[in-house]
Every structure is written in structure tokens, then in C-alpha cells.
CSV table of C-alpha atoms and ligand atoms in Angstrom, one decimal:
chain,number,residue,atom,x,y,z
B,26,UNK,CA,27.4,-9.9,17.7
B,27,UNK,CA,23.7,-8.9,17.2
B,28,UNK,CA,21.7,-9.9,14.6
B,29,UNK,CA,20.6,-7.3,12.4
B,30,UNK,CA,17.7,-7.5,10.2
B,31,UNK,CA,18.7,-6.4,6.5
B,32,UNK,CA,15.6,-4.7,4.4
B,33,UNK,CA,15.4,-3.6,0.9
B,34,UNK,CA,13.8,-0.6,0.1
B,35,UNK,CA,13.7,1.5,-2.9
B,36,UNK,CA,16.6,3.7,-3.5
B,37,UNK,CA,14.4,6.7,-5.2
B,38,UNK,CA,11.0,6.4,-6.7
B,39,UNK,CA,7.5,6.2,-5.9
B,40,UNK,CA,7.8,3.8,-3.3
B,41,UNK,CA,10.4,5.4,-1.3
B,42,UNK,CA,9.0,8.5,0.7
B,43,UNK,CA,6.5,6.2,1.9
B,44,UNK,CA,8.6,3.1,3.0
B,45,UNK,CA,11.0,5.4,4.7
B,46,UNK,CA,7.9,7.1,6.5
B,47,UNK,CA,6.9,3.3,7.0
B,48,UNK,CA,9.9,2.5,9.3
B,49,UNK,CA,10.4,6.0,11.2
B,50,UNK,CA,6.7,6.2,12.4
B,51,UNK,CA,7.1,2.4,13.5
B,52,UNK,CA,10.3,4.7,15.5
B,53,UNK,CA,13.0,3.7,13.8
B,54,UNK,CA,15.1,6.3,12.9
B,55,UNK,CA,16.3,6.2,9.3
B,56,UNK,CA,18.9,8.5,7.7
B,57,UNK,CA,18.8,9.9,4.1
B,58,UNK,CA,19.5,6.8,1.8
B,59,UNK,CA,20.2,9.7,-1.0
B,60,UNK,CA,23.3,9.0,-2.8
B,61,UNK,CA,23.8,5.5,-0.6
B,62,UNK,CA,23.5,2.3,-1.0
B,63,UNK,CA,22.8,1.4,2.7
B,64,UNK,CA,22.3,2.8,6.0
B,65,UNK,CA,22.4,1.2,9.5
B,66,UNK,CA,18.7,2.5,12.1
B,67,UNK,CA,20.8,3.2,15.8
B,68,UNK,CA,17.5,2.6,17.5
B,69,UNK,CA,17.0,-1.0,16.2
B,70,UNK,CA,18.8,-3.6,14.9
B,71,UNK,CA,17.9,-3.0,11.4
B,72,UNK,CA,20.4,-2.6,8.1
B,73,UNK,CA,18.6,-0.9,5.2
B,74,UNK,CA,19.4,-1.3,1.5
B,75,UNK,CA,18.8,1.4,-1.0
B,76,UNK,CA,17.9,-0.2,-4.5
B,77,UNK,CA,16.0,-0.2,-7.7
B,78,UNK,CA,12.2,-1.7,-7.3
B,79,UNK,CA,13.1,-4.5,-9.7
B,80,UNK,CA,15.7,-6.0,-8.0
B,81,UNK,CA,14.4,-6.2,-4.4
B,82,UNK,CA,12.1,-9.5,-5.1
B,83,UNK,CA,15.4,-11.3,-6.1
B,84,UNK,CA,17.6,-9.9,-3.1
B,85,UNK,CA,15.2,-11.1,-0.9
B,86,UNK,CA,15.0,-14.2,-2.2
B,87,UNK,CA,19.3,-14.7,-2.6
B,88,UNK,CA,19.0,-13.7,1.0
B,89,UNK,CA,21.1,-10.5,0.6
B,90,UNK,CA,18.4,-8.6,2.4
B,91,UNK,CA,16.4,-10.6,4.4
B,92,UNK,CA,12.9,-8.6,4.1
B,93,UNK,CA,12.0,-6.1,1.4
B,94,UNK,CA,9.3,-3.2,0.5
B,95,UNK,CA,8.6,-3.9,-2.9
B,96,UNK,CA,5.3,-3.2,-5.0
B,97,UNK,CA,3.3,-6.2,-5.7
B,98,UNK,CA,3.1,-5.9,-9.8
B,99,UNK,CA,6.8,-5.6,-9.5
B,100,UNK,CA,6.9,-9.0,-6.9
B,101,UNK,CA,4.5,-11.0,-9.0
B,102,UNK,CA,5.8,-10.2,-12.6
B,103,UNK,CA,9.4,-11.1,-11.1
B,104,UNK,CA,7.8,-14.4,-9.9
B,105,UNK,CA,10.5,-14.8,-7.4
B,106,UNK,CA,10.3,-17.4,-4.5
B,107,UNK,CA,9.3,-15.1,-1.3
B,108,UNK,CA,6.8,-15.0,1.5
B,109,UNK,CA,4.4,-11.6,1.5
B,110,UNK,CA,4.2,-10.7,5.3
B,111,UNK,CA,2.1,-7.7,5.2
B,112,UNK,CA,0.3,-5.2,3.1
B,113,UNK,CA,1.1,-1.9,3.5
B,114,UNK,CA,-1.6,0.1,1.5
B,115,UNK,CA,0.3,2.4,0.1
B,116,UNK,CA,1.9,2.9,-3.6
B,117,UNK,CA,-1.7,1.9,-4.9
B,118,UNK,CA,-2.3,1.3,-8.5
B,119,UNK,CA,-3.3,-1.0,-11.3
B,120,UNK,CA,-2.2,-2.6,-14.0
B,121,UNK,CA,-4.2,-2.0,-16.8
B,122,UNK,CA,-4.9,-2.4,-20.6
B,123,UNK,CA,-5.4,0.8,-22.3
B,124,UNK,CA,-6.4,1.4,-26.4
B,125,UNK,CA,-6.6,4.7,-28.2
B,126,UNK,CA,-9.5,7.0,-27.0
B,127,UNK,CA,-11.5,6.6,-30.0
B,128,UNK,CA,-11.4,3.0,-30.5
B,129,UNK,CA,-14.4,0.9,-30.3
B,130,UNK,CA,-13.5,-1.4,-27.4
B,131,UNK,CA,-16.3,-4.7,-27.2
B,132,UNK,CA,-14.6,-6.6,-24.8
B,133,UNK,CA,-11.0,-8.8,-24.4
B,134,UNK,CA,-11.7,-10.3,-27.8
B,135,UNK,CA,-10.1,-7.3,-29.4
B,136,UNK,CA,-7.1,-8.1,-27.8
B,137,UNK,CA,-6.9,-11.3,-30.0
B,138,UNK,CA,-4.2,-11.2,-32.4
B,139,UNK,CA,-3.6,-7.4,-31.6
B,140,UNK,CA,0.3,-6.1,-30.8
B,141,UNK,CA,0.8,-4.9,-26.7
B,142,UNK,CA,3.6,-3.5,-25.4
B,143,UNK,CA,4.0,-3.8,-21.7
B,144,UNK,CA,6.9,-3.6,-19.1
B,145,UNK,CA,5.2,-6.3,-17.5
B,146,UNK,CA,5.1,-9.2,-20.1
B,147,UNK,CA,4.7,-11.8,-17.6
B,148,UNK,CA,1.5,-10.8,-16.0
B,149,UNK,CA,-0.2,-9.9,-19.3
B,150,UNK,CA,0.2,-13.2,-20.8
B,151,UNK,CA,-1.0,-14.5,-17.8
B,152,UNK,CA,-4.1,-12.3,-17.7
B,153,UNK,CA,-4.2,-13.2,-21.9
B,154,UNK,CA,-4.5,-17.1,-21.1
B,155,UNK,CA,-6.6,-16.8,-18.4
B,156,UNK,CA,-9.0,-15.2,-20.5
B,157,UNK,CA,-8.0,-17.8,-23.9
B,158,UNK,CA,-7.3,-14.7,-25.9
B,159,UNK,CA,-3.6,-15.2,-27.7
B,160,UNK,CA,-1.9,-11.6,-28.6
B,161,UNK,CA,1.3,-10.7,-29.2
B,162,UNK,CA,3.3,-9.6,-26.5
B,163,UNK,CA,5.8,-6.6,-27.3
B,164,UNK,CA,8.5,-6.3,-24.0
B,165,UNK,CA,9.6,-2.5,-23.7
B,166,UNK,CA,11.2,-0.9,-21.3
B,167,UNK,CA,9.5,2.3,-20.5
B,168,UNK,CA,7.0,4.9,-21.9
B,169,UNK,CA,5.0,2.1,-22.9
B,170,UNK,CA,2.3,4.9,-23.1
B,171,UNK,CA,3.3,6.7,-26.3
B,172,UNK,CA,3.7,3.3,-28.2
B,173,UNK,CA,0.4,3.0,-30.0
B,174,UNK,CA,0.6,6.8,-30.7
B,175,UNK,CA,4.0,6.1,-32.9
B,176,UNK,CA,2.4,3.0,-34.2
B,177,UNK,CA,4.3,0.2,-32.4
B,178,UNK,CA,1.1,-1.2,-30.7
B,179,UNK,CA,-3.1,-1.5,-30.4
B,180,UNK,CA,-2.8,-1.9,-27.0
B,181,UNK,CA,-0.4,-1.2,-24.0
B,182,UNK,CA,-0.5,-2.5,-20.5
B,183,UNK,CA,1.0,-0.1,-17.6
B,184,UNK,CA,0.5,1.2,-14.0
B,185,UNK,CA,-2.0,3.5,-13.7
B,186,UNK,CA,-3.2,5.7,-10.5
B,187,UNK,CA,-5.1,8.6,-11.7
B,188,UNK,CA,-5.0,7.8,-15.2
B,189,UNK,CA,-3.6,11.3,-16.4
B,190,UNK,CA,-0.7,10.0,-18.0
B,191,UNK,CA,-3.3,7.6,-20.5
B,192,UNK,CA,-5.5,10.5,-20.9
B,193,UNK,CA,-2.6,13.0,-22.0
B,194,UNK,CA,-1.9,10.3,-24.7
B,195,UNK,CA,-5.2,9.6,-25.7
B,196,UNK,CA,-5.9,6.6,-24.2
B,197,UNK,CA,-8.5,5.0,-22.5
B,198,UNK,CA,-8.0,2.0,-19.5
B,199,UNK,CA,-10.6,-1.0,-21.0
B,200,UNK,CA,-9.2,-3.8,-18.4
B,201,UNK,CA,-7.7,-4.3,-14.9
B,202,UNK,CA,-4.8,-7.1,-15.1
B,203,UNK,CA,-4.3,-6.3,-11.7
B,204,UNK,CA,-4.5,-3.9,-8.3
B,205,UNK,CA,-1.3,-3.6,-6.2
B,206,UNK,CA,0.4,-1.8,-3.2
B,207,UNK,CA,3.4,-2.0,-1.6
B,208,UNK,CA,4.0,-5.4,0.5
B,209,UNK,CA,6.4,-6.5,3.3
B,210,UNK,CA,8.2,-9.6,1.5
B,211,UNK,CA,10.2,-12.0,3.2
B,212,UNK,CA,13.1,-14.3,2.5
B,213,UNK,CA,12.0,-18.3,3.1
B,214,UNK,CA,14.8,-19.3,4.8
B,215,UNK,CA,15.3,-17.2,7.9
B,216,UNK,CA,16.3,-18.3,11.5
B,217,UNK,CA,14.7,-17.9,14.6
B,218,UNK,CA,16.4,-14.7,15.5
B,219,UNK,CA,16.0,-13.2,12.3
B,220,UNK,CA,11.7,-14.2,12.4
B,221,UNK,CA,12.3,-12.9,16.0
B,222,UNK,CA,13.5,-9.5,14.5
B,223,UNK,CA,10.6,-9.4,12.0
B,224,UNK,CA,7.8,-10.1,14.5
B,225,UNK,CA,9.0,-7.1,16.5
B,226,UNK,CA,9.2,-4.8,13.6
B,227,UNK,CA,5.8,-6.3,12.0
B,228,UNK,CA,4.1,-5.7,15.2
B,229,UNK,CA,5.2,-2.0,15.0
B,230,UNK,CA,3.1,-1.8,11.6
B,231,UNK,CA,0.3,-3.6,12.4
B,232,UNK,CA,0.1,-0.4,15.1
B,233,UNK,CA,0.8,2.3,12.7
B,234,UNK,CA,-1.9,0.8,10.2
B,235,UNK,CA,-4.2,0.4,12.5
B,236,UNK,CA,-3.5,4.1,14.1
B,237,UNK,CA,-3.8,5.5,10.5
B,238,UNK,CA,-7.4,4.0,9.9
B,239,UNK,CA,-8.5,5.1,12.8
B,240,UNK,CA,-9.9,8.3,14.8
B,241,UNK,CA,-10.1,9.1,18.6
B,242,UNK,CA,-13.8,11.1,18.5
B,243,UNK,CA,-14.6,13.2,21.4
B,244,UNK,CA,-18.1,14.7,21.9
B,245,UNK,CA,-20.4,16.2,24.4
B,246,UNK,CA,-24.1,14.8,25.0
B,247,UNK,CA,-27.1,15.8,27.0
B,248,UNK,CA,-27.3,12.8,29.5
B,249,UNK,CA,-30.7,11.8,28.7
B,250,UNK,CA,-29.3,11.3,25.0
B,251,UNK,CA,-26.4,9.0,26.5
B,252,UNK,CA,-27.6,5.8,26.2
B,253,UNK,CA,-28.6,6.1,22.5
B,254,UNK,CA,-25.3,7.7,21.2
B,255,UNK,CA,-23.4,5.3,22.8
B,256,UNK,CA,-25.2,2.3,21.0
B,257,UNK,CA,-23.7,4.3,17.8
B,258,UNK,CA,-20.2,3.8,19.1
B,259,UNK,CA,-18.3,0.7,18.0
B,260,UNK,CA,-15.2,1.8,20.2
B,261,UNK,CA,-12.4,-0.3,21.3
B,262,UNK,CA,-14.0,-2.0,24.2
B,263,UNK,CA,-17.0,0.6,25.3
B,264,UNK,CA,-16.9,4.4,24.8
B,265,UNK,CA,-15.6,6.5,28.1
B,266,UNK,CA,-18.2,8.6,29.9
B,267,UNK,CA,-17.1,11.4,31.9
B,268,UNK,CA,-19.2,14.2,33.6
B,269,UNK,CA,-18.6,17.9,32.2
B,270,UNK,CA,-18.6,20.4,34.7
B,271,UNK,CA,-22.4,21.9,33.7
B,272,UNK,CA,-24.9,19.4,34.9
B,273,UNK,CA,-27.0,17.2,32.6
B,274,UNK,CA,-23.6,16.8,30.2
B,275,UNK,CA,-21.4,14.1,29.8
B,276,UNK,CA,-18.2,14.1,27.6
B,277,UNK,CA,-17.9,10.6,25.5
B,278,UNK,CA,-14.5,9.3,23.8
B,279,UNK,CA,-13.9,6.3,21.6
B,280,UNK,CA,-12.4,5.3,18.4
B,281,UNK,CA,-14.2,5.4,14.9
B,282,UNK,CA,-12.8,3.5,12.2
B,283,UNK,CA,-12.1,6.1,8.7
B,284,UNK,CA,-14.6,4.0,6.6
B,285,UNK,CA,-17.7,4.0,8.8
B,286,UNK,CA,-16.3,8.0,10.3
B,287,UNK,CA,-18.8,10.3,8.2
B,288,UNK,CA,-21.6,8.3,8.6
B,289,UNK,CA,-21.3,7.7,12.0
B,290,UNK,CA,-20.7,11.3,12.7
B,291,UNK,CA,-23.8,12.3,11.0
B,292,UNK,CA,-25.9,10.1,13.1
B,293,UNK,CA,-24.2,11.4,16.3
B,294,UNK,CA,-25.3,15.3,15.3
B,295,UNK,CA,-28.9,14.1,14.5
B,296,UNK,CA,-29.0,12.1,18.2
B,297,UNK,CA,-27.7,15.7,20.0
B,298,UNK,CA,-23.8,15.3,19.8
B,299,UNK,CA,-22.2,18.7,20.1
B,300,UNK,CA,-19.0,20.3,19.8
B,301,UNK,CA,-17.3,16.7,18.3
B,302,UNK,CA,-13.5,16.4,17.8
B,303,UNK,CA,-11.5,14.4,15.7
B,304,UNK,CA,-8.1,14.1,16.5
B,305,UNK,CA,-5.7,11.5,14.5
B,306,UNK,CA,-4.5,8.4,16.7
B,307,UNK,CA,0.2,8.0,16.5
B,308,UNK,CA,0.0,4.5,17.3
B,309,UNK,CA,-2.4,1.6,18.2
B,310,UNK,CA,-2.0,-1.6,19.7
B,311,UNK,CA,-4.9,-3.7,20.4
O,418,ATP,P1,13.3,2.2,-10.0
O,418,ATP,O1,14.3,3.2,-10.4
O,418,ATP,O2,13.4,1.8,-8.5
O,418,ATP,O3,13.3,0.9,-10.9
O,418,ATP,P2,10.7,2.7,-11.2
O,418,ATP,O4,10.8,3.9,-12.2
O,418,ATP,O5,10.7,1.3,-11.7
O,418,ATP,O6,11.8,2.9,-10.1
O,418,ATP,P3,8.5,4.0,-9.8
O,418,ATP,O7,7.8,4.8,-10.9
O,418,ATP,O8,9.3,4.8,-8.8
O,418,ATP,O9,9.4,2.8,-10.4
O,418,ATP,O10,7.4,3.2,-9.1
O,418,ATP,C1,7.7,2.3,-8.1
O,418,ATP,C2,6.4,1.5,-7.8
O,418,ATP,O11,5.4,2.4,-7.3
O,418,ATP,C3,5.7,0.8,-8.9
O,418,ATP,O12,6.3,-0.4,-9.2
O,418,ATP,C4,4.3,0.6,-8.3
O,418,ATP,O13,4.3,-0.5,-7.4
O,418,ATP,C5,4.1,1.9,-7.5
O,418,ATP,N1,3.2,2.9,-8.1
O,418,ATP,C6,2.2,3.5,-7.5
O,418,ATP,N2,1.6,4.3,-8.3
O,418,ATP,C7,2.1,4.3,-9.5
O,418,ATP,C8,1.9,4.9,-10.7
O,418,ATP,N3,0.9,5.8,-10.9
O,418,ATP,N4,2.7,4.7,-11.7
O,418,ATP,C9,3.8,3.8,-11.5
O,418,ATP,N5,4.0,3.2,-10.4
O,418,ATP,C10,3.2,3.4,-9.3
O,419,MG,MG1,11.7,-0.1,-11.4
């Protein structure tokens, strides 16, 4: 029989539109996990769990899925013995300390002696000890945001993105214990066939993330302008030149990275560039 590859993903949350999004754009097809608890791709040989966040770190490491999608605040407060294969930028957030809006805030030092309620007890007094500042830990389970409002703590530490959720509470975010996204985790002890599996489906993501932070830019240029909007073009190899059908114009193609894309685009219009496009890349393997 075929080895399969078994993956943990999370069964509803946050994390899960984006890992299922993860595995069909790397053209795996993936049906509903609603309601299931696992689900087998036709297309490759892939098995995928449906679970709580919390628990993938230690399924991957008992080896009852082999690789996992899992956030890395949940992976590093579970301290579980995995590898991290690959980031996959999204589920971004931090976790942070947060105090009451009008509190004067000086530094850590006011944490010293103060209560905090956290989900994430491990990683705080890590962040605490790091920083010699001995508080006192309170472990809750959720809506660790209203705790200092109902007087159960000075300080709470939780995932923030936007930091709507502290603000509708009357917090503010004072310290960073720690930025996260999603990761690719691993179990240690896989075969060959297994690591086989993994390279196949990890070179899949390397092309989608790649694709997504990237832009295929076509323009047209006066010829004599050529030479120096080319020099602006990082491209994959060189940019593509081809004549347009009214003399004294070229059409030029290549591939602009997201971070350097306005600034780059701006330089092309002040060197003559006309009519640009900017079309999104599906995959790209380099
Ligand atoms: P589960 O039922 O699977 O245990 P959960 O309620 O613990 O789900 P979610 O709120 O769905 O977890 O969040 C899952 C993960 O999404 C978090 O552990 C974190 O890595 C990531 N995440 C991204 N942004 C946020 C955010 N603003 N708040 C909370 N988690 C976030
Ligand atoms: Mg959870």
C-alpha cells in the first residue's frame, strides 16, 4: 500500500480557512473537514486530521499525524518535541502584556509582584525571568481580557492582531512576549518515504509563497528609455523585451517583489513607463 502523509490542521478557528486554502492552492483538493474528524485529498497521498489548535503540537509529536499546521504561540507554549519545517505567514499576531488604559505603565518593573492572567502561562514566565521580574502567574482559560476589569488581575497576557478586543476593554498592549504565525511542524521520527512525501508537498509551498509575494509587471517604454528602466527591474533572470507594433516602443515583463512594488513603480512612471499592469502570479518555482 501507499504511504500516506497524515497532517493536523485545525478543525474550526482562526487558523483553519487559511491552512485549508494552504493545501488546495499547493493543488490538493481538500473536502469540507466541517463536522469530521478526518478526510482523505484523491489527488495526493495525503490524510488530513481535523482538530483543536492545542492538541496538534502533541499529535505530531506521538506520531498520530505526521506533520501539522499549528500557530507558533500555541507550538512553543506546548513545548513539545517537533521540528518547524516552514513558515507560513499567515495567522499573524502577538502575544502581548496589556494593563488598564489609564495606568501609568514605566516599564516591566511594574509587572513585579503584580497578578497576570494568561492562557499562555508558560511563555509569560519565560518572558518574566528573562527579564528578572517575578509576578504571579494566574492560568485561565479564556476571556483573559475582562480579568482586570472584574478585579482578578493588573495585568493580562493574550493574542492580539488589531488590538480591538484590548481597546473595547480598556486596555492598552505595554509589551510583546512574542510574534507568531502559523508553522509547518514535523514529527522527528519519520522515514524516508514519509520525508519523501513532505519534500514534495513543502516544495509546493515554497511556490505558492513565493507566487503570493510576488507580481508579474508589464509596461510599455519609449526605446530610447529602455536601457534605464530595465536597470530598475530586479526580475527573475532579466526582464523580457518585446517590440510593440508602433515603432519606437517596446513592451517589458518581469517580476517585482510586494515589498519593493510601489516604490519601484513610481520610479518606472517618472523614467516614461506607460500603461503598466499588475497581474497576480498562481504559482512560482524558481
Ligand atoms: P481551538 O478550538 O482550535 O482550540 P482556539 O479558540 O484556541 O481554537 P483560535 O481563536 O481559532 O483558537 O485561534 C487559533 C490561532 O490563530 C491562535 O492560536 C493564533 O496562532 C492565531 N491567531 C491569529 N490572530 C489571532 C487573534 N487576533 N486572536 C487569537 N488568535 C489569533
Ligand atoms: Mg485552542
Amino acid at each position: 500500500m501507499q504511504q500516506k502523509l497524515k497532517i493536523a490542521i485545525q478543525k474550526s478557528g482562526r487558523l483553519y480557512e487559511d491552512s485549508v486554502k494552504l493545501l488546495k492552492d499547493c493543488g490538493i483538493d481538500v473536502k469540507n473537514g466541517i463536522n469530521k474528524l478526518k478526510t482523505e485529498a484523491e489527488n495526493f497521498p495525503l490524510e488530513i486530521y481535523f482538530l483543536r489548535d492545542d492538541d496538534i503540537p502533541q499529535y505530531v509529536e506521538d506520531a498520530v499525524a505526521d506533520i501539522g499546521i499549528v500557530g507558533e504561540n500555541v507550538l512553543y507554549e506546548k513545548k513539545k518535541a517537533v521540528t518547524v519545517v516552514e513558515e507560513l505567514g499567515f495567522g499573524k499576531c502577538r502575544l502581548s502584556i496589556a494593563v488598564k488604559r489609564n495606568e501609568d505603565y514605566p516599564g516591566v518593573e511594574f509587572l513585579q509582584g503584580k497578578r497576570i492572567a494568561t492562557t499562555y502561562p508558560v511563555l509569560v514566565e519565560r518572558f518574566l525571568q528573562e527579564k528578572g521580574i517575578r509576578s504571579d502567574i494566574h492560568e485561565i482559560s479564556g476571556s483573559v481580557e475582562i480579568a482586570p476589569g472584574i478585579g482578578l488581575a493588573d495585568a493580562i497576557v493574550d493574542l492580539v492582531s488589531s488590538g480591538s478586543t484590548l481597546f473595547m476593554n480598556g486596555l492598552k498592549e505595554v509589551e510583546t512576549v512574542l510574534k507568531s504565525q502559523a508553522v509547518l511542524i514535523r514529527n522527528n521520527q519519520l522515514n524516508d518515504e514519509q520525508l519523501k512525501l513532505l519534500d514534495r508537498l513543502i516544495f509546493r509551498i515554497r511556490a505558492v509563497k513565493k507566487a503570493k509575494n510576488t507580481k508579474y509587471v508589464l509596461l510599455n517604454a519609449p526605446n530610447d528609455k529602455l536601457k534605464e528602466i530595465i536597470s530598475l527591474l530586479p526580475g527573475m533572470k532579466s526582464p523580457t523585451v518585446l517590440p510593440l507594433a508602433e515603432p519606437g516602443w517596446s513592451s517589458v515583463h518581469s517580476v517585482l517583489s510586494e515589498n519593493q512594488f510601489w516604490d519601484i513603480i513610481e520610479q518606472l512612471k517618472e523614467a516614461g513607463a506607460q500603461g503598466i499592469l499588475v497581474v497576480p502570479i498562481e504559482k512560482m518555482i524558481v
